[in-house]
Amino acid sequence: MIERVNNLESRNLELREQLRQVEADKRYIETQKIRFEREVRKLKSESEQLRSPPLIIGNVVDVVDSSRVIVRSSAGPKFLVRSSPSINPDDLKAGARCTLNQQSLAIVELLPSSFDAQVYGMELVDSPQENYTDIGGLSKQINEIREAVELPLKRPELFTRIGIEPPKGVLLYGPPGTGKTLLAKAVAHETNAHFMRVVGSELVQKYIGEGARLVRELFDLAKKKAPTIIFIDEIDAVGASRTEANTSGDREVQRTLMQLLAGMDGFETRGDVKIIGATNRIDILDKALLRPGRFDRIIEIPLPDGEGRLSILKVHTRGLTVDESVDLVEVASMTEGRNGADLRAICMEAGMFAIRNDREAITRSDFLAAIEKVRIDFSRPVSDVEGRMFA
Ligand code: ATP
């Protein structure tokens, strides 16, 4: 009898343990489900954005009546088109710049007549806040960029005295999320320069026929605002090796590249506009971009090694309340293969775990959980981690 009771009790314990396990699995699957649903929503909205066709740029030639307008597209020919009801007819004047629907050529919107950085989704910062102390590791690269960009801006007389030409442009290359943008911003901060960031793929895709003009206006604006650092991200989108230009898209890329090269050639080497390009694909870049007088200093920004990861973790835990159980050397050794953006995400996630558990400070277990969490998400593009964390 006693034996039976004992058996039943141990069976009962076993079943309870199984139940706990199944409940834990259920919770895990539920959080995964929520995460994937969010992912699906994000990808859907991205795919919608990608599917919306680009617009053609044109100029209003004449206004026939309140609904019909003669426009000249950037490709040359004139058309009689209609304008969107959202456009105020009073604003439709000969000479106005406008965007046209690719199929119907109807006027979709009017563009400001003067160059407006925001229209092109360009980031323009008077003087960025980021400085060299916000960068973990990369001390060799920081030195190189200081010599190539900062010194000619701050002490041009040194170059004049010795008679050498400082580089006009510097190219940073390496995997995503390793701090290329951060480095460019820190140089702009140090030199009190304006920081203009454009994305290569946007230069060619967003406004058909406008890439080359945009590059020209970009350089003009940079000169007007000098000292300026122009940061061209994803430069491979404009500067991939020139092949047979078969489609109009290819020709557009070539026009933009030619304008970019012309813009660089037109610069004074000792002037106070410097260009920093960034790419993940140096292998496909057109050699013409890498000739002396253009991007003549090429700096690799690699994934951080153990020491680099430790420095980056130190940067991102600087303002956090971390308790003594946390050993950043250990965290660095557990995060091999992660980039700076991941490490920042891990620090923030650890903070979120501490908040969720109502703790006063972040503990070792919060870091372990954060490393695990960012690892689970690891198959996604780096930039996505940030988007997701703040979503
Ligand atoms: P992409 O090629 O995707 O444009 P990137 O190399 O320009 O990436 P950043 O945008 O500079 O990468 O990095 C994203 C974020 O990751 C930075 O804002 C910063 O918070 C963090 N980060 C990356 N590298 C470092 C680093 N070396 N030190 C400190 N933080 C870093």
Short mmCIF file of C-alpha atoms and ligand atoms in Angstrom, two decimals:
data_model
loop_
_atom_site.label_atom_id
_atom_site.label_comp_id
_atom_site.label_asym_id
_atom_site.label_seq_id
_atom_site.Cartn_x
_atom_site.Cartn_y
_atom_site.Cartn_z
CA MET A 1 0.00 0.00 0.00
CA ILE A 2 2.77 2.44 1.10
CA GLU A 3 4.72 1.52 -1.97
CA ARG A 4 1.76 2.40 -4.17
CA VAL A 5 1.38 5.76 -2.48
CA ASN A 6 5.10 6.42 -3.02
CA ASN A 7 4.81 5.45 -6.66
CA LEU A 8 1.86 7.74 -7.15
CA GLU A 9 3.70 10.61 -5.47
CA SER A 10 6.77 10.26 -7.60
CA ARG A 11 4.57 9.98 -10.71
CA ASN A 12 2.79 13.12 -9.54
CA LEU A 13 6.12 14.96 -9.19
CA GLU A 14 7.20 13.80 -12.61
CA LEU A 15 3.99 15.03 -14.19
CA ARG A 16 4.30 18.39 -12.43
CA GLU A 17 7.83 18.74 -13.75
CA GLN A 18 6.63 17.89 -17.24
CA LEU A 19 3.83 20.41 -16.91
CA ARG A 20 6.32 23.13 -15.87
CA GLN A 21 8.46 22.27 -18.83
CA VAL A 22 5.55 22.37 -21.25
CA GLU A 23 4.41 25.71 -19.82
CA ALA A 24 7.91 27.15 -20.22
CA ASP A 25 7.97 25.89 -23.81
CA LYS A 26 4.57 27.45 -24.41
CA ARG A 27 5.75 30.83 -23.10
CA TYR A 28 8.84 30.63 -25.27
CA ILE A 29 6.80 29.77 -28.36
CA GLU A 30 4.38 32.60 -27.63
CA THR A 31 7.19 35.18 -27.46
CA GLN A 32 8.64 33.75 -30.65
CA LYS A 33 5.23 34.04 -32.28
CA ILE A 34 4.92 37.69 -31.28
CA ARG A 35 8.41 38.38 -32.58
CA PHE A 36 7.77 36.70 -35.91
CA GLU A 37 4.46 38.49 -36.31
CA ARG A 38 6.25 41.78 -35.82
CA GLU A 39 8.86 40.70 -38.32
CA VAL A 40 6.17 39.81 -40.88
CA ARG A 41 4.50 43.22 -40.40
CA LYS A 42 7.81 44.99 -40.88
CA LEU A 43 8.73 43.01 -43.98
CA LYS A 44 5.26 43.60 -45.46
CA SER A 45 5.58 47.33 -45.06
CA GLU A 46 9.11 47.23 -46.49
CA SER A 47 7.94 45.24 -49.48
CA GLU A 48 5.09 47.70 -50.08
CA GLN A 49 7.57 50.55 -50.01
CA LEU A 50 9.84 48.76 -52.45
CA ARG A 51 6.96 48.08 -54.79
CA SER A 52 5.84 51.70 -54.99
CA PRO A 53 7.29 52.83 -58.31
CA PRO A 54 9.84 55.64 -58.52
CA LEU A 55 8.71 59.02 -59.79
CA ILE A 56 9.93 60.87 -62.86
CA ILE A 57 11.08 64.45 -62.48
CA GLY A 58 9.70 67.08 -64.80
CA ASN A 59 9.10 70.77 -65.25
CA VAL A 60 5.82 72.56 -65.81
CA VAL A 61 5.97 74.17 -69.27
CA ASP A 62 2.49 75.68 -69.44
CA VAL A 63 -0.79 75.49 -67.55
CA VAL A 64 -3.64 74.90 -70.03
CA ASP A 65 -6.53 74.98 -67.57
CA SER A 66 -7.21 74.01 -63.98
CA SER A 67 -6.76 70.30 -64.63
CA ARG A 68 -4.47 70.05 -67.67
CA VAL A 69 -0.83 70.97 -67.72
CA ILE A 70 1.99 70.69 -70.25
CA VAL A 71 5.12 69.23 -68.68
CA ARG A 72 8.55 68.34 -69.93
CA SER A 73 9.93 65.15 -68.43
CA SER A 74 13.59 65.01 -67.47
CA ALA A 75 14.12 62.67 -70.44
CA GLY A 76 13.16 65.49 -72.84
CA PRO A 77 9.72 65.15 -74.50
CA LYS A 78 6.71 67.28 -73.60
CA PHE A 79 3.37 65.82 -72.50
CA LEU A 80 -0.12 67.09 -71.80
CA VAL A 81 -0.97 65.63 -68.39
CA ARG A 82 -3.36 65.98 -65.49
CA SER A 83 -2.35 66.97 -62.04
CA SER A 84 -3.27 65.33 -58.78
CA PRO A 85 -6.29 66.89 -57.03
CA SER A 86 -4.13 67.35 -53.94
CA ILE A 87 -2.09 70.02 -55.74
CA ASN A 88 -3.29 73.56 -55.36
CA PRO A 89 -3.83 74.91 -58.95
CA ASP A 90 -2.45 78.29 -57.81
CA ASP A 91 0.93 76.65 -57.18
CA LEU A 92 1.12 75.24 -60.70
CA LYS A 93 3.26 77.73 -62.56
CA ALA A 94 5.46 77.45 -65.61
CA GLY A 95 8.96 76.47 -64.54
CA ALA A 96 7.88 74.66 -61.34
CA ARG A 97 9.65 71.36 -60.72
CA CYS A 98 7.38 68.39 -60.18
CA THR A 99 7.30 64.63 -59.91
CA LEU A 100 5.36 62.58 -62.46
CA ASN A 101 3.76 59.18 -62.20
CA GLN A 102 5.80 56.78 -64.32
CA GLN A 103 2.82 55.41 -66.25
CA SER A 104 0.24 58.17 -66.56
CA LEU A 105 2.80 61.00 -66.20
CA ALA A 106 0.22 62.80 -64.05
CA ILE A 107 1.75 65.36 -61.71
CA VAL A 108 2.02 63.74 -58.28
CA GLU A 109 3.59 66.58 -56.32
CA LEU A 110 5.42 69.85 -56.72
CA LEU A 111 9.02 70.05 -55.59
CA PRO A 112 10.54 73.06 -53.89
CA SER A 113 12.36 75.12 -56.47
CA SER A 114 15.60 75.36 -54.58
CA PHE A 115 17.64 72.41 -53.45
CA ASP A 116 16.16 71.00 -50.30
CA ALA A 117 18.16 68.29 -48.56
CA GLN A 118 15.08 66.86 -46.89
CA VAL A 119 13.30 66.17 -50.15
CA TYR A 120 16.04 63.75 -50.99
CA GLY A 121 16.00 62.07 -47.59
CA MET A 122 19.45 63.42 -46.91
CA GLU A 123 20.74 63.71 -43.39
CA LEU A 124 22.23 67.11 -42.73
CA VAL A 125 23.63 67.79 -39.29
CA ASP A 126 25.32 71.05 -38.33
CA SER A 127 27.86 69.34 -36.13
CA PRO A 128 27.17 65.80 -34.94
CA GLN A 129 27.37 64.96 -31.23
CA GLU A 130 29.31 61.72 -31.65
CA ASN A 131 33.01 61.92 -30.84
CA TYR A 132 36.01 59.60 -30.82
CA THR A 133 35.34 58.46 -27.25
CA ASP A 134 32.04 56.96 -28.49
CA ILE A 135 33.95 54.56 -30.71
CA GLY A 136 35.14 51.28 -29.23
CA GLY A 137 38.36 49.81 -30.67
CA LEU A 138 39.38 50.97 -34.17
CA SER A 139 42.23 53.08 -32.79
CA LYS A 140 44.41 52.46 -35.85
CA GLN A 141 41.54 53.46 -38.14
CA ILE A 142 40.79 56.56 -36.05
CA ASN A 143 44.43 57.64 -36.41
CA GLU A 144 44.37 57.11 -40.15
CA ILE A 145 41.20 59.11 -40.65
CA ARG A 146 42.44 61.88 -38.37
CA GLU A 147 45.53 62.18 -40.49
CA ALA A 148 43.66 62.03 -43.80
CA VAL A 149 40.62 64.16 -43.03
CA GLU A 150 40.98 66.00 -39.76
CA LEU A 151 44.51 67.31 -40.17
CA PRO A 152 44.00 68.87 -43.63
CA LEU A 153 40.84 70.58 -42.36
CA LYS A 154 42.36 71.82 -39.12
CA ARG A 155 45.95 72.53 -40.18
CA PRO A 156 46.07 72.97 -43.96
CA GLU A 157 49.30 74.98 -43.63
CA LEU A 158 51.21 71.79 -42.70
CA PHE A 159 50.45 70.34 -46.10
CA THR A 160 51.23 73.58 -47.92
CA ARG A 161 54.58 73.83 -46.15
CA ILE A 162 55.67 70.33 -47.08
CA GLY A 163 54.04 70.52 -50.47
CA ILE A 164 52.01 67.30 -50.42
CA GLU A 165 48.40 66.93 -51.39
CA PRO A 166 46.13 65.58 -48.67
CA PRO A 167 43.59 62.96 -49.75
CA LYS A 168 40.32 64.35 -51.09
CA GLY A 169 38.31 61.40 -50.07
CA VAL A 170 38.58 58.42 -47.80
CA LEU A 171 36.83 55.13 -48.37
CA LEU A 172 35.78 53.03 -45.40
CA TYR A 173 34.97 49.44 -46.16
CA GLY A 174 33.90 46.49 -44.07
CA PRO A 175 30.87 44.54 -42.86
CA PRO A 176 27.68 46.35 -41.78
CA GLY A 177 27.26 47.74 -38.28
CA THR A 178 30.97 48.09 -37.55
CA GLY A 179 30.99 51.86 -36.99
CA LYS A 180 31.67 53.44 -40.40
CA THR A 181 28.95 56.06 -40.05
CA LEU A 182 29.92 56.63 -36.43
CA LEU A 183 33.53 57.28 -37.41
CA ALA A 184 32.54 59.77 -40.12
CA LYS A 185 30.30 61.61 -37.65
CA ALA A 186 33.06 61.76 -35.06
CA VAL A 187 35.42 63.38 -37.58
CA ALA A 188 32.76 65.97 -38.42
CA HIS A 189 32.32 66.65 -34.71
CA GLU A 190 36.05 67.05 -34.16
CA THR A 191 36.44 69.45 -37.08
CA ASN A 192 33.23 71.39 -36.34
CA ALA A 193 32.15 70.51 -39.83
CA HIS A 194 28.69 70.07 -41.27
CA PHE A 195 27.84 66.44 -41.83
CA MET A 196 25.91 65.48 -44.96
CA ARG A 197 24.91 61.85 -45.35
CA VAL A 198 23.52 60.48 -48.58
CA VAL A 199 22.79 56.89 -49.42
CA GLY A 200 24.09 55.70 -52.79
CA SER A 201 21.09 53.53 -53.58
CA GLU A 202 18.77 56.46 -52.97
CA LEU A 203 20.82 58.70 -55.24
CA VAL A 204 20.06 56.48 -58.18
CA GLN A 205 16.66 55.04 -57.39
CA LYS A 206 14.52 57.66 -55.87
CA TYR A 207 14.20 60.16 -58.65
CA ILE A 208 14.84 58.91 -62.14
CA GLY A 209 16.95 61.34 -64.12
CA GLU A 210 17.91 63.25 -61.01
CA GLY A 211 20.85 61.28 -59.64
CA ALA A 212 23.48 63.30 -61.49
CA ARG A 213 21.80 66.62 -60.77
CA LEU A 214 21.46 65.66 -57.14
CA VAL A 215 25.17 64.92 -56.87
CA ARG A 216 25.97 68.31 -58.42
CA GLU A 217 23.67 70.13 -56.04
CA LEU A 218 25.02 68.14 -53.15
CA PHE A 219 28.56 69.31 -53.87
CA ASP A 220 27.38 72.90 -54.34
CA LEU A 221 25.59 72.82 -51.01
CA ALA A 222 28.64 71.27 -49.32
CA LYS A 223 30.86 74.06 -50.64
CA LYS A 224 28.41 76.70 -49.50
CA LYS A 225 28.30 75.23 -46.02
CA ALA A 226 32.02 74.37 -45.77
CA PRO A 227 33.67 72.98 -43.74
CA THR A 228 31.65 69.93 -44.67
CA ILE A 229 32.07 66.19 -44.53
CA ILE A 230 30.02 64.45 -47.22
CA PHE A 231 29.35 60.88 -46.18
CA ILE A 232 28.21 58.66 -49.06
CA ASP A 233 26.91 55.41 -47.64
CA GLU A 234 26.46 52.33 -49.89
CA ILE A 235 28.67 53.99 -52.48
CA ASP A 236 28.76 50.69 -54.38
CA ALA A 237 25.19 51.45 -55.55
CA VAL A 238 26.57 54.36 -57.60
CA GLY A 239 30.10 53.19 -58.17
CA ALA A 240 29.83 49.53 -59.07
CA SER A 241 32.06 48.56 -62.01
CA ARG A 242 30.79 50.01 -65.26
CA THR A 243 29.51 47.27 -67.49
CA GLU A 244 27.61 47.47 -70.76
CA ALA A 245 24.81 49.87 -69.92
CA ASN A 246 21.81 48.11 -71.34
CA THR A 247 18.89 49.35 -69.35
CA SER A 248 17.96 52.93 -68.58
CA GLY A 249 18.61 52.07 -64.92
CA ASP A 250 22.24 51.19 -65.75
CA ARG A 251 22.67 54.39 -67.72
CA GLU A 252 21.29 56.32 -64.78
CA VAL A 253 23.85 54.73 -62.46
CA GLN A 254 26.62 55.63 -64.91
CA ARG A 255 25.49 59.24 -65.19
CA THR A 256 25.45 59.52 -61.41
CA LEU A 257 28.90 57.99 -61.13
CA MET A 258 30.32 60.32 -63.79
CA GLN A 259 28.90 63.30 -61.94
CA LEU A 260 30.33 62.05 -58.69
CA LEU A 261 33.77 61.72 -60.27
CA ALA A 262 33.47 65.16 -61.87
CA GLY A 263 32.48 66.60 -58.50
CA MET A 264 35.51 65.07 -56.83
CA ASP A 265 37.84 66.26 -59.58
CA GLY A 266 36.49 69.78 -59.19
CA PHE A 267 37.49 69.97 -55.55
CA GLU A 268 40.48 71.75 -54.18
CA THR A 269 42.51 69.08 -52.38
CA ARG A 270 43.29 71.52 -49.65
CA GLY A 271 39.75 72.83 -49.56
CA ASP A 272 37.46 72.28 -46.67
CA VAL A 273 35.05 69.77 -48.14
CA LYS A 274 36.01 66.15 -47.61
CA ILE A 275 34.26 63.06 -48.84
CA ILE A 276 34.02 59.86 -46.86
CA GLY A 277 32.57 56.92 -48.75
CA ALA A 278 31.44 53.67 -47.17
CA THR A 279 30.77 50.28 -48.65
CA ASN A 280 30.36 46.66 -47.68
CA ARG A 281 31.39 45.59 -51.20
CA ILE A 282 34.79 47.02 -52.08
CA ASP A 283 35.24 44.16 -54.55
CA ILE A 284 32.64 45.56 -56.97
CA LEU A 285 33.72 49.22 -56.86
CA ASP A 286 34.74 50.90 -60.10
CA LYS A 287 38.50 51.39 -60.17
CA ALA A 288 37.95 54.94 -61.43
CA LEU A 289 36.69 55.87 -57.95
CA LEU A 290 39.85 54.57 -56.32
CA ARG A 291 42.30 56.53 -58.49
CA PRO A 292 44.58 59.11 -56.80
CA GLY A 293 42.77 62.40 -56.30
CA ARG A 294 39.53 60.60 -55.56
CA PHE A 295 39.19 58.04 -52.80
CA ASP A 296 42.90 57.80 -52.34
CA ARG A 297 42.93 56.49 -48.80
CA ILE A 298 41.19 53.18 -48.22
CA ILE A 299 40.57 52.10 -44.67
CA GLU A 300 39.26 48.72 -43.62
CA ILE A 301 36.78 48.66 -40.76
CA PRO A 302 36.68 44.99 -39.74
CA LEU A 303 34.46 43.12 -37.31
CA PRO A 304 35.80 43.80 -33.79
CA ASP A 305 38.12 41.23 -32.19
CA GLY A 306 37.93 40.34 -28.46
CA GLU A 307 39.63 43.54 -27.35
CA GLY A 308 37.56 45.62 -29.73
CA ARG A 309 34.36 44.06 -28.41
CA LEU A 310 35.44 44.81 -24.86
CA SER A 311 36.03 48.48 -25.74
CA ILE A 312 32.67 48.72 -27.53
CA LEU A 313 30.91 47.13 -24.52
CA LYS A 314 32.63 49.67 -22.28
CA VAL A 315 31.32 52.50 -24.46
CA HIS A 316 27.77 51.21 -24.42
CA THR A 317 27.66 50.43 -20.68
CA ARG A 318 29.11 53.83 -19.79
CA GLY A 319 25.81 55.37 -18.75
CA LEU A 320 24.23 52.13 -17.44
CA THR A 321 23.94 50.91 -13.86
CA VAL A 322 25.72 47.59 -13.91
CA ASP A 323 26.32 45.48 -10.78
CA GLU A 324 29.61 43.81 -9.87
CA SER A 325 28.53 40.35 -11.07
CA VAL A 326 28.98 41.60 -14.65
CA ASP A 327 32.36 40.85 -16.20
CA LEU A 328 32.61 42.62 -19.56
CA VAL A 329 35.67 40.52 -20.48
CA GLU A 330 33.43 37.47 -20.19
CA VAL A 331 30.68 39.14 -22.25
CA ALA A 332 33.28 40.05 -24.90
CA SER A 333 34.49 36.46 -25.04
CA MET A 334 30.92 35.20 -25.48
CA THR A 335 30.13 37.50 -28.39
CA GLU A 336 32.59 36.44 -31.03
CA GLY A 337 31.41 37.37 -34.54
CA ARG A 338 29.10 40.15 -33.35
CA ASN A 339 29.48 43.68 -34.65
CA GLY A 340 29.25 47.00 -32.81
CA ALA A 341 25.55 47.39 -33.55
CA ASP A 342 24.86 43.93 -32.04
CA LEU A 343 26.88 44.76 -28.94
CA ARG A 344 24.92 47.95 -28.46
CA ALA A 345 21.71 45.93 -28.86
CA ILE A 346 22.95 43.42 -26.26
CA CYS A 347 23.67 46.18 -23.71
CA MET A 348 20.24 47.68 -24.26
CA GLU A 349 18.50 44.31 -24.08
CA ALA A 350 20.33 43.54 -20.82
CA GLY A 351 18.98 46.83 -19.50
CA MET A 352 15.47 45.85 -20.60
CA PHE A 353 15.75 42.51 -18.78
CA ALA A 354 16.79 44.36 -15.61
CA ILE A 355 13.81 46.69 -15.91
CA ARG A 356 11.40 43.82 -16.54
CA ASN A 357 12.72 42.06 -13.42
CA ASP A 358 12.45 45.25 -11.43
CA ARG A 359 16.15 45.27 -10.53
CA GLU A 360 18.23 48.23 -9.38
CA ALA A 361 21.17 47.30 -11.60
CA ILE A 362 21.92 45.10 -14.59
CA THR A 363 23.28 41.69 -13.55
CA ARG A 364 25.34 38.99 -15.23
CA SER A 365 22.20 36.94 -15.86
CA ASP A 366 20.60 39.89 -17.70
CA PHE A 367 23.62 39.99 -20.00
CA LEU A 368 23.49 36.22 -20.56
CA ALA A 369 19.80 36.48 -21.43
CA ALA A 370 20.48 39.43 -23.74
CA ILE A 371 23.27 37.59 -25.57
CA GLU A 372 20.91 34.66 -26.02
CA LYS A 373 18.11 36.89 -27.25
CA VAL A 374 20.23 38.74 -29.79
CA ARG A 375 21.64 35.36 -30.86
CA ILE A 376 18.13 34.04 -31.58
CA ASP A 377 17.53 37.06 -33.78
CA PHE A 378 20.89 36.68 -35.41
CA SER A 379 19.78 35.66 -38.88
CA ARG A 380 18.35 39.12 -39.61
CA PRO A 381 20.08 42.16 -41.04
CA VAL A 382 21.93 44.14 -38.39
CA SER A 383 19.95 47.33 -38.74
CA ASP A 384 16.84 45.34 -37.99
CA VAL A 385 17.92 44.69 -34.42
CA GLU A 386 17.75 48.37 -33.67
CA GLY A 387 14.41 48.77 -35.42
CA ARG A 388 13.00 45.88 -33.50
CA MET A 389 14.31 46.95 -30.16
CA PHE A 390 12.66 50.29 -30.26
CA ALA A 391 9.54 49.13 -32.08
P1 ATP B 1 26.32 50.11 -42.31
O1 ATP B 1 27.38 49.54 -43.22
O2 ATP B 1 25.17 49.16 -42.10
O3 ATP B 1 25.89 51.51 -42.66
P2 ATP B 1 28.08 51.10 -40.26
O4 ATP B 1 29.39 50.39 -40.33
O5 ATP B 1 27.99 52.47 -40.81
O6 ATP B 1 26.96 50.16 -40.84
P3 ATP B 1 27.18 52.29 -37.84
O7 ATP B 1 25.91 52.80 -38.42
O8 ATP B 1 28.26 53.24 -37.60
O9 ATP B 1 27.69 51.09 -38.74
O10 ATP B 1 26.88 51.46 -36.50
C1 ATP B 1 25.57 51.30 -35.98
C2 ATP B 1 25.59 51.51 -34.49
O11 ATP B 1 26.34 50.47 -33.88
C3 ATP B 1 26.28 52.81 -34.09
O12 ATP B 1 25.39 53.86 -34.01
C4 ATP B 1 26.85 52.45 -32.72
O13 ATP B 1 25.88 52.64 -31.71
C5 ATP B 1 27.12 50.96 -32.82
N1 ATP B 1 28.54 50.72 -33.14
C6 ATP B 1 29.04 50.16 -34.27
N2 ATP B 1 30.38 50.07 -34.22
C7 ATP B 1 30.76 50.62 -33.05
C8 ATP B 1 32.02 50.85 -32.42
N3 ATP B 1 33.19 50.48 -32.99
N4 ATP B 1 32.02 51.45 -31.21
C9 ATP B 1 30.87 51.82 -30.60
N5 ATP B 1 29.65 51.63 -31.15
C10 ATP B 1 29.58 51.03 -32.34
#
